[in-house]
Amino acid sequence: MTQTTTDLESTTRAFYREVDANDPDVFRRHLADDAVFAFNDVDPVTGVEAIDTFVSGWKGNFQAVLHGLDNLVVDTAKNTVAVEITVAYIFPDGNEVKVKGSSFVEFATAGIVGWRVYVDTSRLS
């Protein structure tokens, strides 16, 4: 499947907006059944349910996790979007820590097949 730059960018932005809003159907709506999610150096997880469990568990440590999409680079030949992100981690006490990072979102006909996120979480502890 070849999508236009606008399609891939708008789909990526919608995906992150729905992740940030804790939309309960975001992964079922956007991910392929066999999608793979990788976060930093943690072993990747495969499948919609496993990804939902992993992300929900991580985000459960915070009041909110919000992604600022600072720069998107779209490669239509590879159906991939590289994203420079600023992630705001808001703790239950209201304290907020922002960290820079990047993510890579890979698309196929069935939706997102790969989602890799790399951020410096050392300042969160």
Short mmCIF file of C-alpha atoms in Angstrom, two decimals:
data_model
loop_
_atom_site.label_atom_id
_atom_site.label_comp_id
_atom_site.label_asym_id
_atom_site.label_seq_id
_atom_site.Cartn_x
_atom_site.Cartn_y
_atom_site.Cartn_z
CA MET A 1 0.00 0.00 0.00
CA THR A 2 1.31 3.41 -0.86
CA GLN A 3 -0.17 6.37 0.94
CA THR A 4 0.44 10.03 0.42
CA THR A 5 2.54 12.11 2.78
CA THR A 6 -0.64 13.86 3.97
CA ASP A 7 -2.41 10.54 4.70
CA LEU A 8 0.48 9.13 6.74
CA GLU A 9 1.03 12.38 8.63
CA SER A 10 -2.64 12.91 9.46
CA THR A 11 -3.09 9.26 10.48
CA THR A 12 -0.04 9.47 12.76
CA ARG A 13 -1.31 12.68 14.34
CA ALA A 14 -4.77 11.15 14.88
CA PHE A 15 -3.23 8.02 16.41
CA TYR A 16 -1.19 9.99 18.96
CA ARG A 17 -4.14 12.29 19.74
CA GLU A 18 -6.29 9.24 20.53
CA VAL A 19 -3.50 7.57 22.56
CA ASP A 20 -3.16 10.76 24.64
CA ALA A 21 -6.94 10.89 25.16
CA ASN A 22 -6.91 7.28 26.46
CA ASP A 23 -9.42 6.30 23.78
CA PRO A 24 -10.24 2.67 24.67
CA ASP A 25 -10.50 1.63 21.00
CA VAL A 26 -7.40 3.42 19.69
CA PHE A 27 -5.30 0.29 19.24
CA ARG A 28 -8.06 -1.81 17.73
CA ARG A 29 -8.85 1.02 15.32
CA HIS A 30 -5.28 1.81 14.23
CA LEU A 31 -3.13 -1.30 14.70
CA ALA A 32 -2.88 -4.40 12.55
CA ASP A 33 -3.66 -7.60 14.49
CA ASP A 34 0.02 -8.60 14.41
CA ALA A 35 1.47 -5.12 15.09
CA VAL A 36 4.69 -4.91 17.08
CA PHE A 37 5.38 -2.26 19.74
CA ALA A 38 8.85 -1.54 21.06
CA PHE A 39 9.60 0.86 23.93
CA ASN A 40 13.22 1.72 24.62
CA ASP A 41 15.19 -1.45 25.41
CA VAL A 42 12.21 -3.44 26.71
CA ASP A 43 11.40 -6.59 24.74
CA PRO A 44 8.88 -5.77 21.99
CA VAL A 45 5.28 -6.94 22.35
CA THR A 46 3.12 -8.26 19.52
CA GLY A 47 -0.60 -7.99 18.96
CA VAL A 48 -3.28 -5.45 19.76
CA GLU A 49 -4.14 -6.83 23.22
CA ALA A 50 -0.50 -7.12 24.32
CA ILE A 51 0.23 -3.58 23.14
CA ASP A 52 -2.84 -2.24 24.91
CA THR A 53 -1.83 -4.01 28.13
CA PHE A 54 1.76 -2.73 27.95
CA VAL A 55 0.87 0.88 27.14
CA SER A 56 -1.99 1.01 29.66
CA GLY A 57 0.28 -0.41 32.35
CA TRP A 58 3.00 2.17 31.65
CA LYS A 59 0.58 5.08 31.45
CA GLY A 60 -1.07 3.90 34.67
CA ASN A 61 1.98 5.19 36.55
CA PHE A 62 1.04 8.76 35.66
CA GLN A 63 -1.91 11.11 35.78
CA ALA A 64 -1.33 11.70 32.07
CA VAL A 65 1.18 11.05 29.31
CA LEU A 66 1.00 13.57 26.47
CA HIS A 67 2.96 13.55 23.24
CA GLY A 68 3.97 16.76 21.47
CA LEU A 69 4.72 15.91 17.85
CA ASP A 70 7.54 18.37 17.15
CA ASN A 71 8.56 17.16 13.70
CA LEU A 72 7.28 14.45 11.38
CA VAL A 73 9.26 13.04 8.48
CA VAL A 74 7.24 10.88 6.10
CA ASP A 75 8.81 8.24 3.84
CA THR A 76 6.03 7.17 1.47
CA ALA A 77 8.26 4.54 -0.17
CA LYS A 78 8.53 2.73 3.17
CA ASN A 79 5.09 3.77 4.51
CA THR A 80 6.87 5.02 7.62
CA VAL A 81 6.67 8.19 9.69
CA ALA A 82 9.58 9.26 11.90
CA VAL A 83 8.46 11.53 14.72
CA GLU A 84 10.50 13.82 16.94
CA ILE A 85 8.48 14.02 20.14
CA THR A 86 8.38 15.80 23.45
CA VAL A 87 6.63 13.61 26.00
CA ALA A 88 5.06 15.25 29.05
CA TYR A 89 4.74 12.85 31.97
CA ILE A 90 2.33 14.26 34.55
CA PHE A 91 2.59 12.59 37.94
CA PRO A 92 -0.37 12.06 40.30
CA ASP A 93 0.88 14.99 42.43
CA GLY A 94 0.69 17.29 39.39
CA ASN A 95 4.46 17.43 38.86
CA GLU A 96 5.33 17.41 35.16
CA VAL A 97 8.52 16.20 33.51
CA LYS A 98 9.12 16.66 29.78
CA VAL A 99 11.55 14.53 27.84
CA LYS A 100 12.58 14.46 24.19
CA GLY A 101 12.46 11.35 22.08
CA SER A 102 11.56 9.82 18.79
CA SER A 103 9.17 7.28 17.43
CA PHE A 104 8.76 5.39 14.20
CA VAL A 105 5.35 4.37 12.93
CA GLU A 106 5.20 1.82 10.10
CA PHE A 107 2.04 1.31 8.06
CA ALA A 108 0.63 -1.48 5.87
CA THR A 109 -2.79 -2.18 4.42
CA ALA A 110 -4.14 -3.43 7.75
CA GLY A 111 -3.00 -0.34 9.65
CA ILE A 112 0.03 0.30 11.84
CA VAL A 113 2.31 -2.75 11.80
CA GLY A 114 5.21 -1.30 13.76
CA TRP A 115 5.41 1.35 16.48
CA ARG A 116 8.75 2.02 18.12
CA VAL A 117 9.23 4.66 20.82
CA TYR A 118 12.56 5.81 22.25
CA VAL A 119 12.59 8.37 25.07
CA ASP A 120 14.94 9.14 27.95
CA THR A 121 13.02 7.98 31.01
CA SER A 122 15.95 8.40 33.43
CA ARG A 123 14.53 11.70 34.73
CA LEU A 124 11.25 10.07 35.74
CA SER A 125 12.49 8.26 38.82
#
